Every structure is written in C-alpha cells, then in structure tokens.
Coordinates of C-alpha atoms and ligand atoms in Angstrom, one line a residue:
M14 CA 0.0 0.0 0.0
T15 CA 2.8 2.4 0.9
D16 CA 4.6 1.7 -2.4
L17 CA 1.3 2.3 -4.3
Q18 CA 0.7 5.5 -2.4
N19 CA 4.2 6.8 -3.0
N20 CA 4.0 6.2 -6.7
R21 CA 0.6 7.6 -7.1
L22 CA 1.4 10.7 -5.0
V23 CA 4.6 11.4 -7.0
S24 CA 2.7 11.2 -10.3
Q25 CA -0.3 13.2 -9.0
V26 CA 2.0 16.1 -7.9
K27 CA 3.7 16.0 -11.3
H28 CA 0.2 16.0 -12.9
V29 CA -0.9 19.2 -11.0
W30 CA 2.4 20.9 -11.6
D31 CA 2.1 20.3 -15.3
N32 CA -1.6 21.0 -15.7
V33 CA -2.9 23.3 -13.0
P34 CA -1.2 26.7 -12.9
Y35 CA -3.0 27.4 -9.5
Y36 CA -1.1 24.5 -7.8
K37 CA 2.1 25.3 -9.6
N38 CA 2.0 28.9 -8.4
K39 CA 1.1 27.8 -4.8
M40 CA 4.1 25.4 -4.8
I41 CA 6.4 28.0 -6.2
D42 CA 5.2 30.5 -3.5
I43 CA 6.4 28.2 -0.8
G44 CA 9.6 27.2 -2.7
I45 CA 8.9 23.6 -3.7
T46 CA 8.9 21.7 -7.0
P47 CA 7.7 18.1 -7.8
D48 CA 11.3 17.0 -7.1
D49 CA 10.7 17.7 -3.4
I50 CA 7.9 15.1 -3.2
K51 CA 9.5 11.6 -3.4
S52 CA 7.2 9.7 -1.1
I53 CA 4.2 10.1 1.3
N54 CA 6.8 11.2 3.9
D55 CA 7.0 14.5 2.0
L56 CA 3.3 15.0 2.0
H57 CA 3.6 17.7 4.8
K58 CA 5.6 19.9 2.4
L59 CA 2.6 20.4 0.2
P60 CA 0.3 23.4 0.7
F61 CA -3.2 22.9 2.0
V62 CA -6.2 23.5 -0.3
T63 CA -9.3 25.0 1.2
K64 CA -12.9 25.6 0.2
E65 CA -11.9 29.2 -0.4
D66 CA -9.4 28.1 -3.0
L67 CA -12.2 26.2 -4.7
R68 CA -14.3 29.2 -4.7
D69 CA -11.5 31.5 -6.0
T70 CA -10.9 29.2 -8.9
Y71 CA -14.6 28.5 -9.7
P72 CA -15.4 27.0 -12.1
Y73 CA -12.5 25.7 -14.2
G74 CA -9.4 26.9 -12.2
L75 CA -8.5 23.5 -10.8
L76 CA -9.2 21.5 -13.9
G77 CA -6.4 19.0 -14.4
V78 CA -7.4 17.8 -17.9
P79 CA -8.8 19.4 -21.1
L80 CA -12.5 20.0 -20.8
S81 CA -13.0 17.6 -23.6
E82 CA -11.7 14.8 -21.3
T83 CA -14.4 15.5 -18.7
V84 CA -17.7 13.7 -18.8
R85 CA -19.6 14.8 -15.7
I86 CA -20.0 17.4 -13.0
Q87 CA -21.5 17.0 -9.5
S88 CA -22.0 19.8 -7.1
T89 CA -22.4 20.4 -3.4
T90 CA -25.8 20.8 -1.9
G91 CA -24.9 24.3 -0.8
T92 CA -26.3 23.8 2.8
T93 CA -23.5 26.2 3.9
G94 CA -24.3 28.5 1.0
K95 CA -21.2 27.8 -1.1
R96 CA -21.5 25.8 -4.3
I97 CA -18.5 23.7 -5.4
I98 CA -18.4 22.0 -8.8
A99 CA -16.4 18.8 -9.1
F100 CA -15.4 17.5 -12.6
Y101 CA -14.8 13.9 -13.5
T102 CA -13.1 12.0 -16.4
K103 CA -14.5 8.6 -17.3
N104 CA -11.8 7.0 -15.3
D105 CA -12.5 9.2 -12.3
I106 CA -16.1 8.0 -12.3
D107 CA -14.9 4.4 -12.6
I108 CA -12.7 4.7 -9.5
W109 CA -15.4 6.5 -7.5
E110 CA -17.9 3.7 -8.3
D111 CA -15.3 1.1 -7.3
C112 CA -15.1 2.9 -3.9
C113 CA -18.9 2.8 -3.5
A114 CA -18.9 -0.9 -4.6
R115 CA -16.5 -1.7 -1.8
A116 CA -18.9 0.0 0.7
I117 CA -21.8 -2.2 -0.6
V118 CA -19.7 -5.4 -0.4
A119 CA -18.5 -4.4 3.1
A120 CA -22.2 -4.2 4.1
G121 CA -22.7 -7.8 2.8
G122 CA -23.9 -6.9 -0.7
T123 CA -23.5 -9.4 -3.6
K124 CA -25.1 -9.7 -7.0
E125 CA -28.0 -11.5 -5.3
D126 CA -29.0 -8.3 -3.6
V127 CA -31.6 -5.6 -4.4
V128 CA -30.2 -2.2 -3.6
Q129 CA -32.6 0.6 -3.1
V130 CA -30.8 3.9 -3.7
A131 CA -32.8 6.6 -1.9
Y132 CA -30.1 9.3 -1.8
G133 CA -30.9 12.2 -4.1
F134 CA -29.9 12.0 -7.7
G135 CA -28.8 14.9 -9.8
L136 CA -26.0 17.3 -8.7
F137 CA -25.8 15.6 -5.3
T138 CA -23.3 12.7 -5.3
G139 CA -25.2 10.3 -3.1
G140 CA -27.6 8.8 -5.7
P141 CA -25.2 8.6 -8.6
G142 CA -22.3 7.2 -6.5
L143 CA -24.2 4.4 -4.8
N144 CA -26.1 3.6 -8.0
G145 CA -22.8 3.2 -9.9
G146 CA -21.3 1.1 -7.0
S147 CA -24.3 -1.2 -7.0
H148 CA -24.0 -1.8 -10.7
K149 CA -20.4 -2.7 -10.2
V150 CA -21.4 -5.3 -7.6
G151 CA -23.9 -6.6 -10.0
S152 CA -26.9 -6.1 -7.7
L153 CA -30.3 -5.2 -9.0
T154 CA -30.3 -1.4 -8.5
L155 CA -33.4 0.7 -7.8
P156 CA -32.5 4.3 -8.6
M157 CA -35.3 5.8 -6.5
S158 CA -33.8 9.1 -5.5
S159 CA -35.1 10.6 -2.3
G160 CA -38.7 11.5 -1.5
F161 CA -41.9 10.0 -2.9
T162 CA -42.1 7.9 0.3
E163 CA -45.2 5.9 -0.7
R164 CA -43.4 4.8 -3.9
Q165 CA -40.3 3.9 -1.9
L166 CA -42.3 1.6 0.3
Q167 CA -44.1 0.0 -2.6
F168 CA -40.9 -0.8 -4.4
M169 CA -39.2 -1.9 -1.2
C170 CA -41.9 -4.4 -0.6
D171 CA -42.7 -5.5 -4.2
L172 CA -39.1 -5.9 -5.3
K173 CA -37.9 -7.1 -1.9
A174 CA -35.1 -4.6 -1.5
T175 CA -32.3 -6.0 0.8
I176 CA -30.0 -3.0 1.1
L177 CA -31.2 0.6 1.6
C178 CA -28.9 3.5 0.8
C179 CA -30.1 7.0 2.1
T180 CA -29.4 9.6 4.7
P181 CA -29.9 8.4 8.3
S182 CA -32.7 11.0 8.8
Y183 CA -34.5 9.8 5.7
A184 CA -34.1 6.2 7.0
E185 CA -35.8 7.2 10.2
Y186 CA -38.6 8.7 8.2
L187 CA -39.0 5.6 6.1
S188 CA -39.0 3.4 9.2
E189 CA -41.8 5.5 10.8
S190 CA -43.8 5.3 7.5
I191 CA -43.3 1.5 7.3
E192 CA -44.6 1.2 10.9
E193 CA -47.6 3.5 10.2
A194 CA -48.5 1.6 7.0
G195 CA -48.2 -1.7 8.9
L196 CA -45.7 -3.0 6.4
N197 CA -43.0 -4.4 8.8
D198 CA -43.7 -8.0 7.8
K199 CA -43.2 -7.2 4.1
I200 CA -39.8 -5.6 4.5
K201 CA -36.8 -7.8 3.5
L202 CA -34.0 -5.3 4.2
K203 CA -30.8 -6.7 5.8
A204 CA -28.5 -3.7 5.6
G205 CA -28.5 0.1 5.4
I206 CA -25.7 2.3 4.1
F207 CA -26.3 5.6 5.7
G208 CA -24.2 8.8 5.5
A209 CA -23.9 12.3 4.2
E210 CA -24.8 13.7 7.6
A211 CA -24.0 13.2 11.2
W212 CA -25.7 10.4 13.1
S213 CA -25.1 8.7 16.4
N214 CA -24.7 5.1 17.7
E215 CA -28.0 5.5 19.4
M216 CA -29.6 6.3 16.1
R217 CA -27.9 3.3 14.6
E218 CA -29.4 1.1 17.3
R219 CA -32.8 2.5 16.7
L220 CA -32.7 2.0 13.0
E221 CA -31.3 -1.5 13.3
K222 CA -34.1 -2.4 15.6
K223 CA -36.9 -0.8 13.7
L224 CA -35.8 -2.0 10.3
G225 CA -34.3 -5.3 11.3
I226 CA -31.0 -4.5 9.6
K227 CA -27.3 -3.8 10.2
A228 CA -26.8 -0.1 9.7
Y229 CA -23.4 1.0 8.2
D230 CA -21.9 4.4 8.0
I231 CA -20.5 5.8 4.8
Y232 CA -18.5 9.0 4.3
G233 CA -17.4 11.2 1.5
L234 CA -17.7 14.7 0.1
T235 CA -18.3 16.2 -3.4
E236 CA -14.8 17.6 -3.5
T237 CA -13.1 14.2 -3.2
S238 CA -15.7 12.6 -5.6
G239 CA -18.6 11.8 -3.3
P240 CA -19.6 8.9 -1.1
G241 CA -17.1 6.0 -0.7
V242 CA -14.1 7.8 0.6
S243 CA -14.6 5.6 3.6
F244 CA -17.1 3.0 4.7
E245 CA -17.9 0.7 7.6
C246 CA -17.4 -3.1 7.6
V247 CA -19.2 -5.7 9.7
E248 CA -17.2 -4.6 12.8
Q249 CA -19.0 -1.2 12.8
T250 CA -16.2 0.5 14.7
G251 CA -15.3 3.2 12.2
M252 CA -14.9 3.6 8.5
H253 CA -12.1 2.1 6.4
V254 CA -10.6 4.8 4.2
N255 CA -10.0 3.8 0.6
E256 CA -6.3 4.7 1.1
D257 CA -5.3 3.6 -2.4
N258 CA -7.2 6.6 -3.6
F259 CA -7.3 9.0 -0.7
I260 CA -4.4 9.6 1.7
P261 CA -5.9 10.9 5.0
E262 CA -4.1 13.2 7.6
I263 CA -5.4 14.7 10.8
I264 CA -4.3 18.2 11.6
N265 CA -4.8 20.8 14.3
P266 CA -7.2 23.2 12.6
K267 CA -5.6 26.2 14.4
T268 CA -1.9 25.5 14.2
L269 CA -2.2 23.3 11.0
E270 CA 0.3 20.9 12.6
V271 CA -0.1 17.2 11.6
L272 CA -1.3 15.1 14.5
P273 CA -0.5 11.5 15.3
Y274 CA -3.0 8.7 14.8
G275 CA -5.5 8.6 17.7
E276 CA -5.7 12.3 18.2
E277 CA -8.8 14.2 17.3
G278 CA -8.5 16.9 14.7
E279 CA -9.5 18.1 11.2
L280 CA -9.5 15.5 8.4
V281 CA -7.4 16.4 5.3
F282 CA -7.4 14.3 2.1
T283 CA -5.0 14.0 -0.8
C284 CA -6.6 12.4 -3.8
I285 CA -3.9 10.4 -5.6
T286 CA -5.9 9.0 -8.4
K287 CA -8.6 11.4 -9.7
K288 CA -7.3 13.6 -12.5
A289 CA -10.1 16.0 -13.6
F290 CA -10.4 17.7 -10.2
P291 CA -7.2 16.8 -8.4
L292 CA -7.1 17.8 -4.7
L293 CA -3.9 17.9 -2.7
R294 CA -4.2 18.2 1.1
Y295 CA -7.8 19.3 1.0
R296 CA -9.1 20.6 4.4
T297 CA -12.5 18.9 4.9
R298 CA -13.3 20.8 8.1
D299 CA -14.6 17.5 9.4
I300 CA -13.4 16.6 12.9
C301 CA -12.5 12.9 13.6
V302 CA -9.8 10.5 14.7
L303 CA -7.8 8.2 12.5
K304 CA -6.7 4.8 13.9
R305 CA -4.7 2.0 12.4
D306 CA -5.9 -1.1 14.2
D307 CA -6.3 -4.7 13.2
C308 CA -9.9 -5.3 12.0
S309 CA -11.7 -8.6 12.3
C310 CA -13.0 -8.1 8.7
G311 CA -9.5 -8.6 7.4
R312 CA -9.2 -5.2 5.7
T313 CA -6.0 -3.4 6.5
L314 CA -7.2 0.0 5.4
I315 CA -6.9 2.7 8.1
K316 CA -10.1 3.6 9.9
M317 CA -11.6 7.0 10.6
S318 CA -14.0 7.4 13.5
R319 CA -17.5 8.8 13.2
L320 CA -17.4 12.5 12.6
M321 CA -17.4 14.5 15.8
G322 CA -18.4 17.8 14.3
R323 CA -17.0 20.3 11.9
S324 CA -14.4 22.9 12.5
D325 CA -16.5 25.4 10.6
D326 CA -20.2 24.8 11.5
M327 CA -19.4 25.0 15.1
L328 CA -21.9 27.6 16.4
I329 CA -20.8 30.4 18.6
I330 CA -23.7 31.3 20.9
R331 CA -23.1 34.0 23.5
G332 CA -19.4 33.4 22.9
V333 CA -19.5 29.7 23.6
N334 CA -18.5 27.2 21.0
V335 CA -21.4 24.7 20.5
F336 CA -21.5 21.7 18.3
P337 CA -25.0 20.5 17.5
S338 CA -23.9 16.9 18.3
Q339 CA -23.3 17.9 21.9
I340 CA -27.0 18.9 22.3
E341 CA -28.0 15.8 20.4
T342 CA -26.2 13.6 22.9
V343 CA -28.2 15.2 25.8
L344 CA -31.5 14.7 23.9
I345 CA -30.8 11.1 23.2
E346 CA -30.0 10.5 26.9
Y347 CA -33.6 11.5 27.6
G348 CA -34.8 9.0 25.1
L349 CA -35.9 11.7 22.7
S350 CA -36.0 11.5 19.0
A351 CA -33.1 12.5 16.9
N352 CA -35.5 14.8 15.1
Y353 CA -34.5 18.1 16.5
Q354 CA -33.8 21.7 15.5
L355 CA -31.7 24.4 17.0
V356 CA -33.1 27.9 16.5
I357 CA -30.7 30.7 17.2
D358 CA -31.8 34.3 17.4
R359 CA -30.5 37.6 18.6
I360 CA -32.9 39.5 20.8
N361 CA -31.8 42.8 22.4
H362 CA -28.3 42.1 21.4
T363 CA -28.2 38.8 23.2
D364 CA -28.1 35.4 21.5
T365 CA -31.0 33.0 22.3
L366 CA -31.0 29.3 21.7
E367 CA -34.2 27.3 21.4
V368 CA -34.0 23.5 21.1
R369 CA -37.1 22.1 19.5
V370 CA -37.4 18.3 19.7
E371 CA -40.2 15.8 19.2
L372 CA -41.6 13.9 22.1
S373 CA -41.7 10.1 21.8
P374 CA -45.2 8.8 21.4
E375 CA -45.0 7.3 25.0
M376 CA -44.0 10.6 26.4
F377 CA -46.7 12.5 24.5
S378 CA -49.4 11.1 26.8
D379 CA -47.7 12.7 29.7
T380 CA -49.4 15.6 31.5
V381 CA -48.6 19.2 30.6
R382 CA -46.9 19.6 33.9
G383 CA -44.9 16.4 33.2
V384 CA -43.8 17.8 29.8
E385 CA -42.8 21.1 31.4
G386 CA -40.8 19.4 34.1
R387 CA -39.0 17.4 31.4
E388 CA -38.2 20.6 29.4
K389 CA -36.8 22.2 32.5
E390 CA -34.6 19.2 33.3
I391 CA -33.2 19.0 29.8
S392 CA -32.5 22.7 29.7
E393 CA -30.6 22.4 33.0
N394 CA -28.6 19.5 31.6
I395 CA -27.7 21.4 28.4
K396 CA -26.6 24.3 30.7
K397 CA -24.4 21.9 32.7
I398 CA -22.7 20.6 29.5
L399 CA -22.5 23.7 27.4
G400 CA -22.5 26.4 30.0
I401 CA -25.3 28.3 28.3
S402 CA -29.0 28.3 28.9
A403 CA -31.4 27.1 26.2
K404 CA -35.2 27.1 25.9
V405 CA -36.3 23.5 25.3
S406 CA -39.6 23.0 23.5
L407 CA -40.9 19.5 23.4
V408 CA -43.4 19.2 20.5
A409 CA -45.8 16.6 19.4
P410 CA -44.4 13.4 17.8
K411 CA -44.0 13.7 14.0
S412 CA -44.9 17.4 14.0
M413 CA -41.6 18.6 12.7
V414 CA -40.8 18.6 9.0
R415 CA -39.1 15.3 7.9
S416 CA -36.1 15.6 5.6
E417 CA -35.7 13.5 2.5
G418 CA -32.1 14.5 2.1
K419 CA -29.8 16.0 4.7
A420 CA -31.7 17.2 7.8
I421 CA -31.6 20.9 8.6
R422 CA -30.6 20.9 12.2
V423 CA -29.7 24.6 12.7
I424 CA -31.7 27.6 11.9
D425 CA -29.6 30.7 12.6
N426 CA -31.8 33.8 12.5
R427 CA -29.1 36.2 13.8
K428 CA -28.2 39.0 11.5
I429 CA -24.6 39.4 12.2
Ligands
DLL523 O1 -22.7 14.2 1.5 C1 -21.4 12.8 0.0 C2 -22.1 11.6 0.5 C3 -23.3 11.1 -0.1 C4 -21.6 10.9 1.6 C5 -23.9 10.0 0.4 C6 -22.2 9.8 2.1 C7 -23.4 9.3 1.5 P1 -21.5 16.7 0.3 O2 -22.9 17.1 0.0 O3 -20.4 17.4 -0.4 O4 -21.2 15.2 0.0 O5 -21.2 16.9 1.9 C8 -20.0 16.5 2.5 O6 -21.2 15.9 4.5 O7 -17.8 17.1 4.7 C9 -19.4 15.9 6.1 O8 -19.4 17.1 6.8 C10 -20.8 15.4 5.8 N1 -20.9 13.9 5.8 C11 -20.7 13.1 4.8 N2 -20.8 11.8 5.2 C12 -21.0 11.8 6.5 C13 -21.1 10.9 7.6 C14 -21.8 14.1 0.6 N3 -21.1 9.6 7.3 C15 -20.1 16.7 4.0 N4 -21.2 11.3 8.8 C16 -18.9 16.1 4.7 C17 -21.3 12.6 9.1 C18 -21.0 13.2 6.9 N5 -21.2 13.6 8.2

C-alpha cells in the first residue's frame, strides 16, 4: 500500500504541476517543486487546499485535464451557502464507483441483492455514487432518488429490497412510515448504508431495531468525488478509508500541525488517483480520529471514527462554542427522537437558543406539567454541559418537517 501511495502521490504532484497553474504557483510560492515530493513522507511539504481556494478558482481553475476529457460534474448541496463544482473524467467515475462498490460489499452486498438507492440524484453525489457502485457489484439497483415515500415503500416491498442507501434521517422517516403503514412484515431489508450527515450510535441502534437491519456508516464529500471515501465493515467500529485513492491526515485546525493517529482533529485528504479535479491536502473541516488497528473483517485500510463535528459549522452562541452533536447527545440521553432543530436568534443584542425536539409517542401522553418538568430538566442538563441556557420546547411526535435528504438541524436567524 505504501509503495502504491508513494508512486501515485509522486505522479499526482507532477500532474498538477504540469496541468494546474494554480497549484504550480502555490508550490512556487512556498519554494517547492515536484522533485521535493519523493514519497508520502514528503506530504507535509505540500500546501493545503481549502474551500476558499475552490471558490476562488470557480469554475475551471483547478481542472487538471482538457475540458473535452471530462464527462460529468457533480456539485455540493450548498447547505453552507457555497457551491462547489467537481469535474470527472470517465476513469475518475470508474474509480469512484469502485469505492462505492467496496462499501456495498462491506455491508454484505452481492449480485443477489436488491439495492434501493434513496439518496438524491442529480447534482448531489449520493444517488449517482451508490447507483454506480451497486451496478459494479452486479446487484439489482433501484435508482429511487429521495422522497416519494409511498413509492419507496411500494418498491421496497414488491421488489424485496435488501439494502437501503439513504441519509440516516430519511431512513428514520422511512422506518416510521413503514410502521404506520403496517408493512413491517413485508420488509426484507438486511442492511442500510447511511451517510452524508452526522448520526449517532443511538440512532444506529434504533434504525437497526426498527428496520431489522445492520446499519453501516459511509462518508465522502463532493470535492473528493462523493460517497465512498470511507465505509464501515461488519465490525462497525469506524470507517475504512479507501487509502489507495485518498491519503488521510489529521491536523490541528488552528496550528495546522499534523497530529499522530489517535488524536482528534481536522481531516485532510490528498486524492492520488482522480485527474479532472485533483485535490492535494484538502481541508475537509470535518473533525474525527484516525486509527490503524487490526480489523476482524481482514481489511488493512486505516479507519476513521464517526465525525465528531465540523471545525466550521461550530456555532458560537453567546461566545460559547457549540457543536449540535453535543446537544443531540443530551436529547438522546432522555430517550428523545433525533429529530430536533436548534433555532438561534439575537434579541436585544443577546443570542438566544431554542432546542425544538419531538416527544416520543409514549411521552406524549404525559401531563402538561410532566412535559414542562422534562423541558426544564433537559434545559438544565444542556446548561451543565455547554454552559449556556437554552429554551427547550418539546413538540408533538411527527410534528416537525421530515427531511428526504440532509436534515436541517440549525436555523440561525441572527443577522450578524
Ligand atoms: O454528503 C457525499 C455523501 C453522499 C456521503 C452519500 C455519504 C453518503 P457533500 O454534500 O459534499 O457530500 O457533503 C459532504 O457531509 O464534509 C461531512 O461534513 C458530511 N458527511 C458526509 N458523510 C458523513 C457521515 C456528501 N457519514 C459533507 N457522517 C462532509 C457525518 C457526513 N457527516
């Protein structure tokens, strides 16, 4: 693997030097040439690439091949307001689909399976990536896209889908709809491949129980091609990184120093195979831990932990750094649904935080006083953990909008 990474890194650096003036100039600025990069031990010499670089060079500035060699674009969902366009050659797509195929196989997929792809299709990478991966495995592929829940359930039952690919929040929605329609006995699912947004182990347990499946995490981002940068295996203790295509590093986002395995920090990827939109040391802003342990599945690929948050969508409320996942952990401790929203406002120059969360059906029958008591208790717990007070509003089960793609967890109404 190291030999392969060394060779691919050296040739990728030469590729960008020869074909992408933006990279060449960046390298010249810090006084390096491709001759300085002889192996992955020299990776740290290369400059970082950030989302700002991608925006500055929009749309063609990082293109590594003539436009006539490109065959597809995909684009970010723009939940953070910034659109990024990624370009692909035929071979880039082939490699990307291989990565997704590995994720399906790791979840137990074979050509005997029926894979229901309920990630969005179009510019979003989820649908096209898993669709291509499923073709490669030879599974019967249902390119459902997200939404149209009734149709999803019909196909899931009639065509006996065995593997479901979608966001974890949409999987929750589907599982509720299955229950409501009384279809549990008709569901033949055995595995779910869920990613594109943060989810917790508690949510995994709930989905596994409700759907009678094993639920696997999958990670990726548009900039590096899409889903399939890493994927979980049967051990479910982190995601194996497709290291033959993506070299991961963890850095301290403040000092930019490279951290040893086992330490928490920002994930950085160098893509050593894709040519149309080559990325060297791309700062993902995702926070996690890398660990190189033996895995019972036999794969030797390094593992990354679940994401612990992002170094940029960290909220600053009344001067306190808040990750939505910290609040989610408190809610889950109270047995509340993962369907929650944080509403932030600024009233009389002071930030306010409201945590809206759905009651479970059992709790809904509680008295008004019971609910109020619970709200107060949760609010006190949030204060204990975050150091700021929040208004907690427990709302009726299923009263909040369900997402078919990525859930919107934060509504920031502050005009700053
Ligand atoms: O979300 C690609 C994808 C599609 C991954 C389907 C998995 C499944 P973007 O829209 O560019 O691409 O968003 C990338 O989503 O930087 C993370 O912050 C977040 N993300 C992706 N996978 C996970 C995951 C796709 N498994 C951004 N857990 C990334 C938590 C995730 N967050």
